[in-house]
Every structure is written in C-alpha cells, then in structure tokens.
Amino acid sequence: MITVNYEADRNRAAAYDDEKKNILVGVCTYKEEDQTWIIDHTEVNAGYEGQGIARCLVDTIIDEALRQNITLKSVCSYATRVLEKRNLL
C-alpha cells in the first residue's frame, strides 16, 4: 500500500511504500515566496509510475495550500496540468 504524507518541515508531499518498510517512492516539492507556494518538482520512482501517485502527491500539496489559504503557482509541467484541471490557474 502507498501512503502519501504532507511534510511541512520539508516543503513537500511524499509517497511511501508501506509494504517495503516505508521506502520513499515519490515526492512533490514546493518553494515558499510571499504567501505563495511554487510547486517546482514532482517525481515518482520507476516501477511505481502509472498508479496515480504523482496526481495524489500534487493533490496533497494543493489541498494543504487551500486549507491554509495559500496561493499556488507551478514551474513543474505536471503540477501545472493538475492545477489547470482543478481550475486553480
């Protein structure tokens, strides 16, 4: 099972494979600038692609930003597409 956690202290959402001793299998990172989170990278390890993990990582960052009333921007092409689909850009 894959677990996705928001890790505020690392400015990221991280995906872990619970069945393999919580090995890190993907991340979505952002930088903070003036009450704006700029999503700059989304990556899922080979072998875990195509399972919707990247979407879950980006959605986790988006949901946390919305909860905190933070503006979002993206320089990550994948995250930009997700933000557009959610009508947030």
Coordinates of C-alpha atoms in Angstrom, one line a residue:
M1 CA 0.0 0.0 0.0
I2 CA 1.2 3.5 -0.8
T3 CA 0.8 6.3 1.8
V4 CA 1.1 9.9 0.9
N5 CA 2.0 12.4 3.7
Y6 CA 2.3 16.2 3.7
E7 CA 5.7 17.1 5.3
A8 CA 5.6 20.8 6.1
D9 CA 9.1 20.8 7.5
R10 CA 10.4 19.6 4.1
N11 CA 8.1 21.6 1.9
R12 CA 6.8 18.5 0.2
A13 CA 4.3 15.7 -0.1
A14 CA 6.0 12.3 0.0
A15 CA 4.8 8.8 -1.0
Y16 CA 5.9 5.8 0.9
D17 CA 5.5 2.1 0.1
D18 CA 4.3 0.6 3.3
E19 CA 4.9 -3.0 2.1
K20 CA 8.6 -2.3 1.6
K21 CA 9.5 -0.8 5.0
N22 CA 8.2 2.6 4.2
I23 CA 10.6 3.2 1.3
L24 CA 10.2 6.7 -0.3
V25 CA 8.8 6.2 -3.8
G26 CA 7.8 9.8 -4.8
V27 CA 7.8 13.4 -3.9
C28 CA 6.2 16.7 -4.9
T29 CA 8.2 19.8 -3.7
Y30 CA 7.5 23.5 -3.5
K31 CA 9.2 26.7 -2.5
E32 CA 7.6 29.4 -0.4
E33 CA 7.6 33.1 -1.6
D34 CA 5.4 35.8 -0.1
Q35 CA 2.4 33.6 0.9
T36 CA 2.7 31.7 -2.4
W37 CA 3.8 28.1 -2.8
I38 CA 5.5 27.4 -6.1
I39 CA 5.4 23.7 -7.0
D40 CA 8.8 23.0 -8.6
H41 CA 9.1 19.3 -8.9
T42 CA 7.1 16.1 -9.0
E43 CA 8.8 12.7 -9.3
V44 CA 7.8 9.0 -8.9
N45 CA 10.3 6.2 -8.9
A46 CA 10.4 3.8 -11.8
G47 CA 8.3 0.8 -11.1
Y48 CA 5.7 3.0 -9.3
E49 CA 4.6 5.0 -12.3
G50 CA 1.2 4.8 -13.8
Q51 CA -0.5 4.2 -10.4
G52 CA -1.8 7.8 -9.8
I53 CA 0.9 8.5 -7.2
A54 CA 2.0 11.7 -8.9
R55 CA -1.5 13.0 -9.0
C56 CA -2.0 12.2 -5.3
L57 CA 1.2 14.0 -4.4
V58 CA 0.2 17.2 -6.3
D59 CA -3.3 17.0 -4.9
T60 CA -1.9 16.7 -1.4
I61 CA 0.0 20.0 -1.8
I62 CA -3.0 21.7 -3.4
D63 CA -5.3 20.6 -0.7
E64 CA -3.0 21.8 2.1
A65 CA -2.4 25.1 0.4
L66 CA -6.2 25.6 0.0
R67 CA -6.7 24.7 3.7
Q68 CA -4.1 27.3 4.7
N69 CA -5.4 29.9 2.2
I70 CA -2.1 29.9 0.3
T71 CA -1.8 31.0 -3.3
L72 CA -0.3 28.4 -5.7
K73 CA 1.9 28.6 -8.7
S74 CA 3.8 26.0 -10.6
V75 CA 7.0 25.6 -12.6
C76 CA 6.5 21.8 -12.8
S77 CA 4.7 20.9 -16.0
Y78 CA 2.8 18.0 -14.4
A79 CA 1.6 20.1 -11.5
T80 CA 0.6 22.9 -13.8
R81 CA -1.7 20.5 -15.7
V82 CA -3.2 19.3 -12.4
L83 CA -3.8 22.9 -11.3
E84 CA -5.4 23.7 -14.7
K85 CA -7.7 20.7 -14.4
R86 CA -8.8 21.8 -11.0
N87 CA -9.3 25.4 -12.3
L88 CA -6.7 26.8 -9.9
L89 CA -4.6 28.6 -12.5

